[in-house]
PDB file of N, CA, C and O in Angstrom:
ATOM      1  N   UNK A  25      32.183  31.011  18.943  1.00 55.00           N
ATOM      2  CA  UNK A  25      33.447  30.720  18.177  1.00 55.00           C
ATOM      3  C   UNK A  25      34.254  31.858  18.988  1.00 55.00           C
ATOM      4  O   UNK A  25      35.871  31.513  18.620  1.00 55.00           O
ATOM      5  N   UNK A  26      34.001  32.819  19.371  1.00 61.00           N
ATOM      6  CA  UNK A  26      34.925  33.921  19.876  1.00 61.00           C
ATOM      7  C   UNK A  26      35.866  33.296  21.086  1.00 61.00           C
ATOM      8  O   UNK A  26      36.966  33.159  21.374  1.00 61.00           O
ATOM      9  N   UNK A  27      35.252  32.475  22.059  1.00 62.00           N
ATOM     10  CA  UNK A  27      35.584  31.441  23.069  1.00 62.00           C
ATOM     11  C   UNK A  27      36.687  30.576  22.566  1.00 62.00           C
ATOM     12  O   UNK A  27      38.020  30.474  23.084  1.00 62.00           O
ATOM     13  N   UNK A  28      36.563  30.192  21.393  1.00 60.00           N
ATOM     14  CA  UNK A  28      37.359  29.189  20.578  1.00 60.00           C
ATOM     15  C   UNK A  28      38.529  29.808  20.194  1.00 60.00           C
ATOM     16  O   UNK A  28      39.706  29.201  20.198  1.00 60.00           O
ATOM     17  N   UNK A  29      38.848  31.176  19.739  1.00 57.00           N
ATOM     18  CA  UNK A  29      39.838  31.733  19.638  1.00 57.00           C
ATOM     19  C   UNK A  29      40.567  31.736  20.581  1.00 57.00           C
ATOM     20  O   UNK A  29      41.944  32.015  20.644  1.00 57.00           O
ATOM     21  N   UNK A  30      40.413  31.769  21.950  1.00 58.00           N
ATOM     22  CA  UNK A  30      41.448  32.221  22.780  1.00 58.00           C
ATOM     23  C   UNK A  30      41.939  30.244  23.125  1.00 58.00           C
ATOM     24  O   UNK A  30      42.825  30.699  23.533  1.00 58.00           O
ATOM     25  N   UNK A  31      41.247  29.611  22.680  1.00 57.00           N
ATOM     26  CA  UNK A  31      41.847  27.931  22.776  1.00 57.00           C
ATOM     27  C   UNK A  31      42.699  27.542  21.428  1.00 57.00           C
ATOM     28  O   UNK A  31      43.274  26.663  21.663  1.00 57.00           O
ATOM     29  N   UNK A  32      42.409  28.228  20.237  1.00 58.00           N
ATOM     30  CA  UNK A  32      43.221  27.807  19.054  1.00 58.00           C
ATOM     31  C   UNK A  32      43.401  28.964  18.183  1.00 58.00           C
ATOM     32  O   UNK A  32      42.589  30.250  18.283  1.00 58.00           O
ATOM     33  N   UNK A  33      44.177  29.044  17.664  1.00 55.00           N
ATOM     34  CA  UNK A  33      44.503  29.778  16.165  1.00 55.00           C
ATOM     35  C   UNK A  33      43.392  29.931  15.380  1.00 55.00           C
ATOM     36  O   UNK A  33      43.291  28.867  14.798  1.00 55.00           O
ATOM     37  N   UNK A  34      42.791  30.910  15.021  1.00 52.00           N
ATOM     38  CA  UNK A  34      41.626  30.632  14.026  1.00 52.00           C
ATOM     39  C   UNK A  34      41.982  30.460  12.897  1.00 52.00           C
ATOM     40  O   UNK A  34      41.293  30.239  11.802  1.00 52.00           O
ATOM     41  N   UNK A  35      43.117  30.843  12.208  1.00 53.00           N
ATOM     42  CA  UNK A  35      43.656  30.613  10.927  1.00 53.00           C
ATOM     43  C   UNK A  35      44.146  29.204  10.465  1.00 53.00           C
ATOM     44  O   UNK A  35      43.590  28.836   9.741  1.00 53.00           O
ATOM     45  N   UNK A  36      44.960  28.574  11.575  1.00 54.00           N
ATOM     46  CA  UNK A  36      45.137  27.311  11.073  1.00 54.00           C
ATOM     47  C   UNK A  36      44.583  26.083  11.820  1.00 54.00           C
ATOM     48  O   UNK A  36      44.918  25.061  11.471  1.00 54.00           O
ATOM     49  N   UNK A  37      43.713  26.509  12.824  1.00 57.00           N
ATOM     50  CA  UNK A  37      43.141  25.309  13.553  1.00 57.00           C
ATOM     51  C   UNK A  37      44.197  25.131  14.790  1.00 57.00           C
ATOM     52  O   UNK A  37      43.543  23.803  15.573  1.00 57.00           O
ATOM     53  N   UNK A  38      45.366  25.309  14.797  1.00 60.00           N
ATOM     54  CA  UNK A  38      46.240  24.738  15.849  1.00 60.00           C
ATOM     55  C   UNK A  38      46.205  25.432  17.228  1.00 60.00           C
ATOM     56  O   UNK A  38      46.252  26.482  17.175  1.00 60.00           O
ATOM     57  N   UNK A  39      46.535  24.472  18.100  1.00 55.00           N
ATOM     58  CA  UNK A  39      46.115  25.126  19.676  1.00 55.00           C
ATOM     59  C   UNK A  39      47.432  25.806  19.846  1.00 55.00           C
ATOM     60  O   UNK A  39      48.758  25.503  19.228  1.00 55.00           O
ATOM     61  N   UNK A  40      47.575  26.523  20.662  1.00 57.00           N
ATOM     62  CA  UNK A  40      48.444  27.557  21.654  1.00 57.00           C
ATOM     63  C   UNK A  40      49.260  26.311  22.260  1.00 57.00           C
ATOM     64  O   UNK A  40      48.868  26.610  23.209  1.00 57.00           O
ATOM     65  N   UNK A  41      50.585  26.081  21.790  1.00 59.00           N
ATOM     66  CA  UNK A  41      51.325  25.328  22.738  1.00 59.00           C
ATOM     67  C   UNK A  41      51.193  23.851  22.981  1.00 59.00           C
ATOM     68  O   UNK A  41      50.792  23.619  21.553  1.00 59.00           O
ATOM     69  N   UNK A  42      51.627  23.219  23.440  1.00 61.00           N
ATOM     70  CA  UNK A  42      51.000  21.571  23.501  1.00 61.00           C
ATOM     71  C   UNK A  42      49.824  21.006  24.249  1.00 61.00           C
ATOM     72  O   UNK A  42      48.990  21.681  25.074  1.00 61.00           O
ATOM     73  N   UNK A  43      49.371  19.991  23.350  1.00 58.00           N
ATOM     74  CA  UNK A  43      47.961  19.364  23.797  1.00 58.00           C
ATOM     75  C   UNK A  43      47.804  19.261  25.088  1.00 58.00           C
ATOM     76  O   UNK A  43      46.658  19.093  25.695  1.00 58.00           O
ATOM     77  N   UNK A  44      49.006  18.757  25.686  1.00 61.00           N
ATOM     78  CA  UNK A  44      48.980  18.057  27.149  1.00 61.00           C
ATOM     79  C   UNK A  44      48.393  19.280  27.877  1.00 61.00           C
ATOM     80  O   UNK A  44      47.730  18.974  29.140  1.00 61.00           O
ATOM     81  N   UNK A  45      48.372  20.465  27.500  1.00 60.00           N
ATOM     82  CA  UNK A  45      47.928  21.474  28.505  1.00 60.00           C
ATOM     83  C   UNK A  45      46.659  21.684  28.756  1.00 60.00           C
ATOM     84  O   UNK A  45      46.086  21.960  29.402  1.00 60.00           O
ATOM     85  N   UNK A  46      45.814  21.009  27.553  1.00 57.00           N
ATOM     86  CA  UNK A  46      44.573  21.357  27.411  1.00 57.00           C
ATOM     87  C   UNK A  46      43.881  20.079  27.902  1.00 57.00           C
ATOM     88  O   UNK A  46      42.708  19.568  27.584  1.00 57.00           O
ATOM     89  N   UNK A  47      44.573  19.075  28.120  1.00 61.00           N
ATOM     90  CA  UNK A  47      43.932  17.897  28.868  1.00 61.00           C
ATOM     91  C   UNK A  47      42.926  18.004  29.858  1.00 61.00           C
ATOM     92  O   UNK A  47      41.854  16.804  29.658  1.00 61.00           O
ATOM     93  N   UNK A  48      42.959  18.651  30.544  1.00 62.00           N
ATOM     94  CA  UNK A  48      41.962  18.974  31.789  1.00 62.00           C
ATOM     95  C   UNK A  48      40.955  19.823  31.204  1.00 62.00           C
ATOM     96  O   UNK A  48      40.359  20.191  32.215  1.00 62.00           O
ATOM     97  N   UNK A  49      40.656  20.376  29.990  1.00 62.00           N
ATOM     98  CA  UNK A  49      39.967  21.424  29.801  1.00 62.00           C
ATOM     99  C   UNK A  49      38.331  20.865  29.815  1.00 62.00           C
ATOM    100  O   UNK A  49      38.372  20.164  29.190  1.00 62.00           O
ATOM    101  N   UNK A  50      37.742  21.840  30.178  1.00 62.00           N
ATOM    102  CA  UNK A  50      35.936  21.122  30.091  1.00 62.00           C
ATOM    103  C   UNK A  50      35.578  21.726  28.394  1.00 62.00           C
ATOM    104  O   UNK A  50      34.478  20.991  28.406  1.00 62.00           O
ATOM    105  N   UNK A  51      36.307  22.108  28.205  1.00 62.00           N
ATOM    106  CA  UNK A  51      35.949  22.535  26.472  1.00 62.00           C
ATOM    107  C   UNK A  51      36.241  21.652  25.715  1.00 62.00           C
ATOM    108  O   UNK A  51      36.131  21.413  24.449  1.00 62.00           O
ATOM    109  N   UNK A  52      37.326  20.652  25.959  1.00 61.00           N
ATOM    110  CA  UNK A  52      37.987  19.648  25.027  1.00 61.00           C
ATOM    111  C   UNK A  52      36.680  18.883  24.470  1.00 61.00           C
ATOM    112  O   UNK A  52      36.158  18.078  25.421  1.00 61.00           O
ATOM    113  N   UNK A  53      36.536  18.120  23.560  1.00 61.00           N
ATOM    114  CA  UNK A  53      36.268  17.419  22.972  1.00 61.00           C
ATOM    115  C   UNK A  53      36.546  16.067  23.225  1.00 61.00           C
ATOM    116  O   UNK A  53      37.714  15.187  23.097  1.00 61.00           O
ATOM    117  N   UNK A  54      35.731  14.976  24.284  1.00 60.00           N
ATOM    118  CA  UNK A  54      36.617  13.683  24.616  1.00 60.00           C
ATOM    119  C   UNK A  54      35.602  12.574  23.292  1.00 60.00           C
ATOM    120  O   UNK A  54      35.963  11.292  23.840  1.00 60.00           O
ATOM    121  N   UNK A  55      34.414  12.891  22.708  1.00 61.00           N
ATOM    122  CA  UNK A  55      33.979  11.746  21.981  1.00 61.00           C
ATOM    123  C   UNK A  55      34.738  11.447  20.887  1.00 61.00           C
ATOM    124  O   UNK A  55      35.576  11.839  20.074  1.00 61.00           O
ATOM    125  N   UNK A  56      34.258  10.051  20.430  1.00 57.00           N
ATOM    126  CA  UNK A  56      34.961   9.891  18.881  1.00 57.00           C
ATOM    127  C   UNK A  56      36.019   8.824  19.119  1.00 57.00           C
ATOM    128  O   UNK A  56      36.088   8.099  18.202  1.00 57.00           O
ATOM    129  N   UNK A  57      36.896   9.176  19.964  1.00 58.00           N
ATOM    130  CA  UNK A  57      38.022   8.390  20.096  1.00 58.00           C
ATOM    131  C   UNK A  57      39.197   8.612  18.699  1.00 58.00           C
ATOM    132  O   UNK A  57      39.481   9.649  18.215  1.00 58.00           O
ATOM    133  N   UNK A  58      39.939   7.520  18.533  1.00 60.00           N
ATOM    134  CA  UNK A  58      40.838   7.664  17.374  1.00 60.00           C
ATOM    135  C   UNK A  58      39.964   7.248  16.004  1.00 60.00           C
ATOM    136  O   UNK A  58      40.396   8.021  15.009  1.00 60.00           O
ATOM    137  N   UNK A  59      39.323   6.638  16.210  1.00 58.00           N
ATOM    138  CA  UNK A  59      38.450   6.602  15.053  1.00 58.00           C
ATOM    139  C   UNK A  59      37.463   7.600  14.598  1.00 58.00           C
ATOM    140  O   UNK A  59      36.776   8.234  15.196  1.00 58.00           O
ATOM    141  N   UNK A  60      37.239   7.946  13.097  1.00 59.00           N
ATOM    142  CA  UNK A  60      36.207   8.860  12.761  1.00 59.00           C
ATOM    143  C   UNK A  60      35.233   8.197  12.150  1.00 59.00           C
ATOM    144  O   UNK A  60      35.287   7.569  10.609  1.00 59.00           O
ATOM    145  N   UNK A  61      33.856   8.446  12.456  1.00 63.00           N
ATOM    146  CA  UNK A  61      32.681   7.877  11.997  1.00 63.00           C
ATOM    147  C   UNK A  61      32.109   8.754  11.562  1.00 63.00           C
ATOM    148  O   UNK A  61      31.419   9.766  11.832  1.00 63.00           O
ATOM    149  N   UNK A  62      31.752   8.987  10.086  1.00 70.00           N
ATOM    150  CA  UNK A  62      30.497   9.550   9.572  1.00 70.00           C
ATOM    151  C   UNK A  62      29.274   9.244   9.486  1.00 70.00           C
ATOM    152  O   UNK A  62      28.952   7.983   9.245  1.00 70.00           O
ATOM    153  N   UNK A  63      28.092  10.036   9.625  1.00 78.00           N
ATOM    154  CA  UNK A  63      26.634   9.744   9.704  1.00 78.00           C
ATOM    155  C   UNK A  63      26.454   9.149   8.095  1.00 78.00           C
ATOM    156  O   UNK A  63      26.791  10.000   7.096  1.00 78.00           O
ATOM    157  N   UNK A  64      26.038   8.247   7.804  1.00 84.00           N
ATOM    158  CA  UNK A  64      25.669   7.439   6.507  1.00 84.00           C
ATOM    159  C   UNK A  64      24.444   8.467   6.114  1.00 84.00           C
ATOM    160  O   UNK A  64      23.442   8.529   6.932  1.00 84.00           O
ATOM    161  N   UNK A  65      24.280   8.746   4.709  1.00 88.00           N
ATOM    162  CA  UNK A  65      23.434   9.791   4.312  1.00 88.00           C
ATOM    163  C   UNK A  65      22.037   8.995   4.119  1.00 88.00           C
ATOM    164  O   UNK A  65      22.349   7.629   3.246  1.00 88.00           O
ATOM    165  N   UNK A  66      21.015   9.289   4.647  1.00 89.00           N
ATOM    166  CA  UNK A  66      19.715   8.655   4.561  1.00 89.00           C
ATOM    167  C   UNK A  66      18.566   9.358   3.998  1.00 89.00           C
ATOM    168  O   UNK A  66      18.137   9.714   4.602  1.00 89.00           O
ATOM    169  N   UNK A  67      18.310   9.094   2.448  1.00 89.00           N
ATOM    170  CA  UNK A  67      17.400  10.192   2.313  1.00 89.00           C
ATOM    171  C   UNK A  67      16.136  10.190   2.738  1.00 89.00           C
ATOM    172  O   UNK A  67      15.370  10.754   2.886  1.00 89.00           O
ATOM    173  N   UNK A  68      15.706   8.784   3.569  1.00 88.00           N
ATOM    174  CA  UNK A  68      14.315   8.613   4.181  1.00 88.00           C
ATOM    175  C   UNK A  68      14.299   9.380   5.308  1.00 88.00           C
ATOM    176  O   UNK A  68      13.172   9.394   5.801  1.00 88.00           O
ATOM    177  N   UNK A  69      15.185   9.832   5.733  1.00 89.00           N
ATOM    178  CA  UNK A  69      15.111  10.798   7.002  1.00 89.00           C
ATOM    179  C   UNK A  69      15.392  11.931   6.820  1.00 89.00           C
ATOM    180  O   UNK A  69      15.288  13.151   7.795  1.00 89.00           O
ATOM    181  N   UNK A  70      15.330  12.320   5.402  1.00 88.00           N
ATOM    182  CA  UNK A  70      15.227  14.202   5.169  1.00 88.00           C
ATOM    183  C   UNK A  70      13.689  14.784   5.496  1.00 88.00           C
ATOM    184  O   UNK A  70      13.030  14.226   5.272  1.00 88.00           O
ATOM    185  N   UNK A  71      14.039  15.801   5.319  1.00 85.00           N
ATOM    186  CA  UNK A  71      12.815  16.872   5.631  1.00 85.00           C
ATOM    187  C   UNK A  71      11.658  16.770   4.585  1.00 85.00           C
ATOM    188  O   UNK A  71      12.325  16.408   3.136  1.00 85.00           O
ATOM    189  N   UNK A  72      10.612  16.404   4.687  1.00 84.00           N
ATOM    190  CA  UNK A  72       9.355  16.322   3.522  1.00 84.00           C
ATOM    191  C   UNK A  72       9.057  14.847   3.697  1.00 84.00           C
ATOM    192  O   UNK A  72       8.025  14.483   2.879  1.00 84.00           O
ATOM    193  N   UNK A  73       9.670  13.967   4.217  1.00 87.00           N
ATOM    194  CA  UNK A  73       9.326  12.509   4.408  1.00 87.00           C
ATOM    195  C   UNK A  73       8.028  12.434   5.127  1.00 87.00           C
ATOM    196  O   UNK A  73       8.579  12.756   6.172  1.00 87.00           O
ATOM    197  N   UNK A  74       7.024  11.974   4.586  1.00 87.00           N
ATOM    198  CA  UNK A  74       5.619  11.969   5.360  1.00 87.00           C
ATOM    199  C   UNK A  74       4.840  10.707   5.085  1.00 87.00           C
ATOM    200  O   UNK A  74       4.945  10.173   4.117  1.00 87.00           O
ATOM    201  N   UNK A  75       4.325  10.164   6.142  1.00 85.00           N
ATOM    202  CA  UNK A  75       3.165   9.198   6.139  1.00 85.00           C
ATOM    203  C   UNK A  75       1.961   9.688   5.407  1.00 85.00           C
ATOM    204  O   UNK A  75       1.869  10.656   5.429  1.00 85.00           O
ATOM    205  N   UNK A  76       1.353   8.656   4.659  1.00 86.00           N
ATOM    206  CA  UNK A  76       1.596   7.261   4.621  1.00 86.00           C
ATOM    207  C   UNK A  76       2.354   6.984   3.698  1.00 86.00           C
ATOM    208  O   UNK A  76       2.738   5.678   3.533  1.00 86.00           O
ATOM    209  N   UNK A  77       2.824   7.618   2.602  1.00 86.00           N
ATOM    210  CA  UNK A  77       3.927   7.203   1.427  1.00 86.00           C
ATOM    211  C   UNK A  77       5.225   6.923   1.975  1.00 86.00           C
ATOM    212  O   UNK A  77       5.805   6.098   1.599  1.00 86.00           O
ATOM    213  N   UNK A  78       5.855   7.827   2.952  1.00 88.00           N
ATOM    214  CA  UNK A  78       7.322   7.945   3.607  1.00 88.00           C
ATOM    215  C   UNK A  78       8.199   8.041   2.191  1.00 88.00           C
ATOM    216  O   UNK A  78       7.669   9.135   1.748  1.00 88.00           O
ATOM    217  N   UNK A  79       9.341   7.535   2.022  1.00 88.00           N
ATOM    218  CA  UNK A  79      10.076   8.542   1.393  1.00 88.00           C
ATOM    219  C   UNK A  79       9.828   7.503  -0.142  1.00 88.00           C
ATOM    220  O   UNK A  79       9.815   6.291  -0.319  1.00 88.00           O
ATOM    221  N   UNK A  80       9.617   8.510  -1.161  1.00 88.00           N
ATOM    222  CA  UNK A  80       9.185   7.556  -2.422  1.00 88.00           C
ATOM    223  C   UNK A  80      10.408   8.088  -3.574  1.00 88.00           C
ATOM    224  O   UNK A  80      10.577   9.142  -3.967  1.00 88.00           O
ATOM    225  N   UNK A  81      10.804   7.034  -3.992  1.00 88.00           N
ATOM    226  CA  UNK A  81      11.651   7.216  -4.795  1.00 88.00           C
ATOM    227  C   UNK A  81      11.609   5.927  -6.118  1.00 88.00           C
ATOM    228  O   UNK A  81      12.398   5.241  -5.956  1.00 88.00           O
ATOM    229  N   UNK A  82      10.326   5.998  -7.037  1.00 89.00           N
ATOM    230  CA  UNK A  82      10.315   4.718  -7.540  1.00 89.00           C
ATOM    231  C   UNK A  82      11.455   4.414  -8.489  1.00 89.00           C
ATOM    232  O   UNK A  82      11.531   3.558  -8.988  1.00 89.00           O
ATOM    233  N   UNK A  83      12.168   5.376  -9.509  1.00 91.00           N
ATOM    234  CA  UNK A  83      13.033   4.905 -10.286  1.00 91.00           C
ATOM    235  C   UNK A  83      14.720   4.995  -9.410  1.00 91.00           C
ATOM    236  O   UNK A  83      15.565   4.268 -10.152  1.00 91.00           O
ATOM    237  N   UNK A  84      14.818   4.974  -8.221  1.00 90.00           N
ATOM    238  CA  UNK A  84      16.007   4.524  -7.430  1.00 90.00           C
ATOM    239  C   UNK A  84      17.142   5.474  -7.588  1.00 90.00           C
ATOM    240  O   UNK A  84      18.319   5.407  -7.528  1.00 90.00           O
ATOM    241  N   UNK A  85      16.709   6.745  -7.769  1.00 89.00           N
ATOM    242  CA  UNK A  85      17.765   8.037  -8.001  1.00 89.00           C
ATOM    243  C   UNK A  85      18.400   8.102  -6.700  1.00 89.00           C
ATOM    244  O   UNK A  85      19.684   8.262  -6.639  1.00 89.00           O
ATOM    245  N   UNK A  86      18.151   7.745  -5.563  1.00 89.00           N
ATOM    246  CA  UNK A  86      18.645   7.932  -4.356  1.00 89.00           C
ATOM    247  C   UNK A  86      19.213   6.652  -3.788  1.00 89.00           C
ATOM    248  O   UNK A  86      19.955   6.783  -2.697  1.00 89.00           O
ATOM    249  N   UNK A  87      19.629   5.964  -4.742  1.00 89.00           N
ATOM    250  CA  UNK A  87      19.894   4.549  -3.987  1.00 89.00           C
ATOM    251  C   UNK A  87      21.287   4.675  -4.077  1.00 89.00           C
ATOM    252  O   UNK A  87      22.209   3.780  -3.048  1.00 89.00           O
ATOM    253  N   UNK A  88      22.041   5.288  -4.798  1.00 89.00           N
ATOM    254  CA  UNK A  88      23.747   5.650  -4.565  1.00 89.00           C
ATOM    255  C   UNK A  88      24.242   6.396  -3.270  1.00 89.00           C
ATOM    256  O   UNK A  88      25.449   5.979  -2.983  1.00 89.00           O
ATOM    257  N   UNK A  89      23.312   6.970  -2.481  1.00 87.00           N
ATOM    258  CA  UNK A  89      23.310   7.313  -1.084  1.00 87.00           C
ATOM    259  C   UNK A  89      24.597   8.666  -1.055  1.00 87.00           C
ATOM    260  O   UNK A  89      24.911   8.962  -0.541  1.00 87.00           O
ATOM    261  N   UNK A  90      24.266   9.330  -2.332  1.00 91.00           N
ATOM    262  CA  UNK A  90      25.163  10.629  -2.719  1.00 91.00           C
ATOM    263  C   UNK A  90      24.265  11.882  -2.183  1.00 91.00           C
ATOM    264  O   UNK A  90      23.272  12.094  -2.725  1.00 91.00           O
ATOM    265  N   UNK A  91      24.493  12.345  -1.096  1.00 91.00           N
ATOM    266  CA  UNK A  91      24.179  13.454  -0.225  1.00 91.00           C
ATOM    267  C   UNK A  91      23.735  14.652  -1.258  1.00 91.00           C
ATOM    268  O   UNK A  91      22.764  15.259  -1.492  1.00 91.00           O
ATOM    269  N   UNK A  92      24.986  14.968  -1.566  1.00 93.00           N
ATOM    270  CA  UNK A  92      25.180  16.183  -2.563  1.00 93.00           C
ATOM    271  C   UNK A  92      24.142  16.005  -3.761  1.00 93.00           C
ATOM    272  O   UNK A  92      23.456  16.796  -4.423  1.00 93.00           O
ATOM    273  N   UNK A  93      24.170  14.906  -4.703  1.00 93.00           N
ATOM    274  CA  UNK A  93      23.424  14.906  -5.825  1.00 93.00           C
ATOM    275  C   UNK A  93      21.802  14.705  -5.436  1.00 93.00           C
ATOM    276  O   UNK A  93      21.186  15.373  -6.183  1.00 93.00           O
ATOM    277  N   UNK A  94      21.384  14.366  -4.372  1.00 93.00           N
ATOM    278  CA  UNK A  94      20.272  14.164  -3.560  1.00 93.00           C
ATOM    279  C   UNK A  94      19.701  15.813  -3.427  1.00 93.00           C
ATOM    280  O   UNK A  94      18.842  16.132  -4.040  1.00 93.00           O
ATOM    281  N   UNK A  95      20.450  16.448  -2.695  1.00 92.00           N
ATOM    282  CA  UNK A  95      20.317  17.868  -2.703  1.00 92.00           C
ATOM    283  C   UNK A  95      20.136  18.499  -4.025  1.00 92.00           C
ATOM    284  O   UNK A  95      19.277  19.678  -4.125  1.00 92.00           O
ATOM    285  N   UNK A  96      20.936  18.316  -4.959  1.00 94.00           N
ATOM    286  CA  UNK A  96      21.040  19.144  -6.263  1.00 94.00           C
ATOM    287  C   UNK A  96      19.717  18.338  -6.955  1.00 94.00           C
ATOM    288  O   UNK A  96      18.791  19.685  -7.475  1.00 94.00           O
ATOM    289  N   UNK A  97      19.442  17.440  -6.847  1.00 92.00           N
ATOM    290  CA  UNK A  97      18.231  16.953  -7.549  1.00 92.00           C
ATOM    291  C   UNK A  97      16.864  17.685  -6.956  1.00 92.00           C
ATOM    292  O   UNK A  97      16.158  18.060  -7.560  1.00 92.00           O
ATOM    293  N   UNK A  98      16.755  17.505  -5.457  1.00 91.00           N
ATOM    294  CA  UNK A  98      15.922  18.445  -5.132  1.00 91.00           C
ATOM    295  C   UNK A  98      15.602  19.795  -5.350  1.00 91.00           C
ATOM    296  O   UNK A  98      14.400  20.213  -5.369  1.00 91.00           O
ATOM    297  N   UNK A  99      16.855  20.455  -5.368  1.00 93.00           N
ATOM    298  CA  UNK A  99      16.469  22.059  -5.574  1.00 93.00           C
ATOM    299  C   UNK A  99      15.831  22.076  -7.239  1.00 93.00           C
ATOM    300  O   UNK A  99      15.234  22.916  -7.380  1.00 93.00           O
ATOM    301  N   UNK A 100      16.562  21.007  -8.020  1.00 94.00           N
ATOM    302  CA  UNK A 100      16.251  21.036  -9.460  1.00 94.00           C
ATOM    303  C   UNK A 100      14.456  20.997  -9.382  1.00 94.00           C
ATOM    304  O   UNK A 100      13.594  21.367 -10.024  1.00 94.00           O
ATOM    305  N   UNK A 101      13.840  19.945  -8.725  1.00 90.00           N
ATOM    306  CA  UNK A 101      12.638  19.462  -8.387  1.00 90.00           C
ATOM    307  C   UNK A 101      11.832  20.722  -8.105  1.00 90.00           C
ATOM    308  O   UNK A 101      10.706  20.891  -8.453  1.00 90.00           O
ATOM    309  N   UNK A 102      12.293  21.604  -7.056  1.00 91.00           N
ATOM    310  CA  UNK A 102      11.492  22.771  -6.633  1.00 91.00           C
ATOM    311  C   UNK A 102      11.515  23.715  -7.655  1.00 91.00           C
ATOM    312  O   UNK A 102      10.517  24.296  -7.994  1.00 91.00           O
ATOM    313  N   UNK A 103      12.621  23.929  -8.354  1.00 93.00           N
ATOM    314  CA  UNK A 103      12.819  24.817  -9.516  1.00 93.00           C
ATOM    315  C   UNK A 103      12.012  24.701 -10.735  1.00 93.00           C
ATOM    316  O   UNK A 103      11.462  25.671 -11.001  1.00 93.00           O
ATOM    317  N   UNK A 104      11.621  23.458 -10.917  1.00 93.00           N
ATOM    318  CA  UNK A 104      10.854  22.973 -11.954  1.00 93.00           C
ATOM    319  C   UNK A 104       9.471  23.243 -11.678  1.00 93.00           C
ATOM    320  O   UNK A 104       8.718  23.614 -12.372  1.00 93.00           O
ATOM    321  N   UNK A 105       9.314  22.722 -10.466  1.00 91.00           N
ATOM    322  CA  UNK A 105       7.687  23.149  -9.981  1.00 91.00           C
ATOM    323  C   UNK A 105       7.176  24.419  -9.860  1.00 91.00           C
ATOM    324  O   UNK A 105       6.231  24.867 -10.210  1.00 91.00           O
ATOM    325  N   UNK A 106       8.173  25.287  -9.522  1.00 89.00           N
ATOM    326  CA  UNK A 106       7.825  26.753  -9.399  1.00 89.00           C
ATOM    327  C   UNK A 106       8.024  27.247 -10.574  1.00 89.00           C
ATOM    328  O   UNK A 106       7.030  28.187 -11.360  1.00 89.00           O
ATOM    329  N   UNK A 107       8.489  26.978 -12.051  1.00 89.00           N
ATOM    330  CA  UNK A 107       8.347  27.666 -13.024  1.00 89.00           C
ATOM    331  C   UNK A 107       6.980  26.826 -13.662  1.00 89.00           C
ATOM    332  O   UNK A 107       6.393  27.839 -14.684  1.00 89.00           O
ATOM    333  N   UNK A 108       6.553  25.412 -13.427  1.00 89.00           N
ATOM    334  CA  UNK A 108       5.731  24.970 -14.178  1.00 89.00           C
ATOM    335  C   UNK A 108       4.265  25.513 -13.357  1.00 89.00           C
ATOM    336  O   UNK A 108       3.478  25.599 -13.915  1.00 89.00           O
ATOM    337  N   UNK A 109       4.154  26.150 -12.212  1.00 89.00           N
ATOM    338  CA  UNK A 109       3.197  27.267 -12.013  1.00 89.00           C
ATOM    339  C   UNK A 109       3.100  28.553 -12.588  1.00 89.00           C
ATOM    340  O   UNK A 109       1.978  29.078 -12.210  1.00 89.00           O
ATOM    341  N   UNK A 110       3.976  28.822 -13.261  1.00 84.00           N
ATOM    342  CA  UNK A 110       3.711  30.331 -13.876  1.00 84.00           C
ATOM    343  C   UNK A 110       2.644  30.179 -14.845  1.00 84.00           C
ATOM    344  O   UNK A 110       2.323  29.536 -15.759  1.00 84.00           O
TER     345      UNK A 110
END
């Protein structure tokens, strides 16, 4: 992070000067091109999915693909499980 501060302003994220000056920098990111692609959330790849059952969601709560809702439900499930063990 400190090295990145030499190449860009840490507050605004803008580079010092013209981007053409940084075209040959080995620290420049060259992947992705002009299009931005985001990884689609797949609950079957989350931590805790194990064989032989795999990802188990019989009521289809994770079918919407909402990562934030999935993580919230997972936290609530852990909390309720811990309370029930008291």
